[in-house]
CSV table of C-alpha atoms in Angstrom, one decimal:
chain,number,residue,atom,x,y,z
A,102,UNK,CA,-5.1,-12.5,14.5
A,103,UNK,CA,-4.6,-10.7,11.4
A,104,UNK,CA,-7.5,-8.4,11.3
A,105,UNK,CA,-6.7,-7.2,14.9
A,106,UNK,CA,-2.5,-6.8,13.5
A,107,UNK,CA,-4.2,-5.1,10.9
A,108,UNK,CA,-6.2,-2.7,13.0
A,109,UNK,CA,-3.5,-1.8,15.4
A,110,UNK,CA,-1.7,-0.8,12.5
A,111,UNK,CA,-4.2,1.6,11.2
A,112,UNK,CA,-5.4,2.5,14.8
A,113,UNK,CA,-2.0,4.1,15.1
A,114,UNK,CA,-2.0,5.6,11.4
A,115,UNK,CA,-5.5,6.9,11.3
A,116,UNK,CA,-7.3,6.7,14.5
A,117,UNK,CA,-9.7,4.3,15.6
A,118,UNK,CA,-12.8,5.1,14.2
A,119,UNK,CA,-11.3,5.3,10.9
A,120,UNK,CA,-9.8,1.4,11.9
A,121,UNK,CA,-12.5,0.4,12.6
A,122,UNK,CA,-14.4,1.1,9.8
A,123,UNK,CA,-11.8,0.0,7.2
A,124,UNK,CA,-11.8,-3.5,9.2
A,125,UNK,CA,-15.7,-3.9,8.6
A,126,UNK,CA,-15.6,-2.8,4.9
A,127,UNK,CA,-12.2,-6.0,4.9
A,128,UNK,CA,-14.6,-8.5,6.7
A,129,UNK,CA,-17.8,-7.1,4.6
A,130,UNK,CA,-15.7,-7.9,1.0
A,131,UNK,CA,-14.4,-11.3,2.4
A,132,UNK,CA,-18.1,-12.3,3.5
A,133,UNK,CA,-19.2,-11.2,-0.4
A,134,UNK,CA,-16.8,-13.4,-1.8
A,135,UNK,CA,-17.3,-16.0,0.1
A,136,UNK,CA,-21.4,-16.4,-0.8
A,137,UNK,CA,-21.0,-15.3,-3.9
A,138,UNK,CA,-18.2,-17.6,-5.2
A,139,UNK,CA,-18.7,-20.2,-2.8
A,140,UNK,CA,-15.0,-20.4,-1.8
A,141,UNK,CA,-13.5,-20.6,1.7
A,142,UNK,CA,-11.6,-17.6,3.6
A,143,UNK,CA,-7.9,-17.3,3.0
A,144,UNK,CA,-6.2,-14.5,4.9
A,145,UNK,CA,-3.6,-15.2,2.3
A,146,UNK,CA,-5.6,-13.1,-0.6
A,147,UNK,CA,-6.6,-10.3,1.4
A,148,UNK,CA,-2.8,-9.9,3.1
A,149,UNK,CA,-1.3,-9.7,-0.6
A,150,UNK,CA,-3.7,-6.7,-1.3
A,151,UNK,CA,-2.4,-4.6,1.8
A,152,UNK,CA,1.1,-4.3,1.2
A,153,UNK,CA,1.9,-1.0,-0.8
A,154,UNK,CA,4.1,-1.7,-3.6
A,155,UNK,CA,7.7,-2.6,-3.4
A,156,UNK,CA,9.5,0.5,-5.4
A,157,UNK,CA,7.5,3.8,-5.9
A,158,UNK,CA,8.9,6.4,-8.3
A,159,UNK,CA,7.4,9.8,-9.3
A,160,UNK,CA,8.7,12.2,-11.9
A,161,UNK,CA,8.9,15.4,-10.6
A,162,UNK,CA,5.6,16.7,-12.1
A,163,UNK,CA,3.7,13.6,-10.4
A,164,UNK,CA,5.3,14.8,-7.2
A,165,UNK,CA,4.8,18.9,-7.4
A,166,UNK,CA,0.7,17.5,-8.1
A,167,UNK,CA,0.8,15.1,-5.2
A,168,UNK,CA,2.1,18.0,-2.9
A,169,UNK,CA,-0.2,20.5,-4.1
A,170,UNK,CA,-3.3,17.7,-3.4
A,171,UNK,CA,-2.1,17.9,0.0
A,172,UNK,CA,-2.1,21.3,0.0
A,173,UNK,CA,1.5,22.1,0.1
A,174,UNK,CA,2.9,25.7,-1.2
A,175,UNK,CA,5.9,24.8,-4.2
A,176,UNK,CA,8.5,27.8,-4.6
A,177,UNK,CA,11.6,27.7,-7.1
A,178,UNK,CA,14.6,28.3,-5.0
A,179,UNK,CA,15.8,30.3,-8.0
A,180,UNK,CA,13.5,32.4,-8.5
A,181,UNK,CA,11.0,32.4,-5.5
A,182,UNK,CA,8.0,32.1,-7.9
A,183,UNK,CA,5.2,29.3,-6.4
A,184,UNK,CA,5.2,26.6,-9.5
């Protein structure tokens, strides 16, 4: 059950395909740790790993590079000049 929550939720987010394959590469890394420490399947660990964390702060330099990764445009409101 919670590999198909989990898939729902990125199904919506990123499409299906996409879903799909970050469900197999979840199931593939719980399968290698499983033979290769010898240690039974907790959905526990792998739930702890999905949630983002709690508070996320970015100085205003960490979020002018963050927008222009994603290809936004930045413009002083002062000046008009792209930073």
């Amino acid at each position: 059950p919670e590999l198909k929550n989990k898939y729902l939720e990125l199904k919506k987010r990123r499409g299906g395909k996409k879903a799909v394959i970050a469900i197999a590469r979840k199931l593939l890394t719980a399968i290698w740790h499983i033979l290769s420490k010898n240690e039974v399947y907790s959905a526990k660990l792998y739930r702890k790993a999905d949630k983002p964390p709690a508070a996320r702060e970015l100085t205003m330099t960490q979020a002018i590079t963050f927008l222009r990764s994603k290809g936004f445009l930045i413009l002083d409101e002062e000046s008009g000049e792209v930073l």
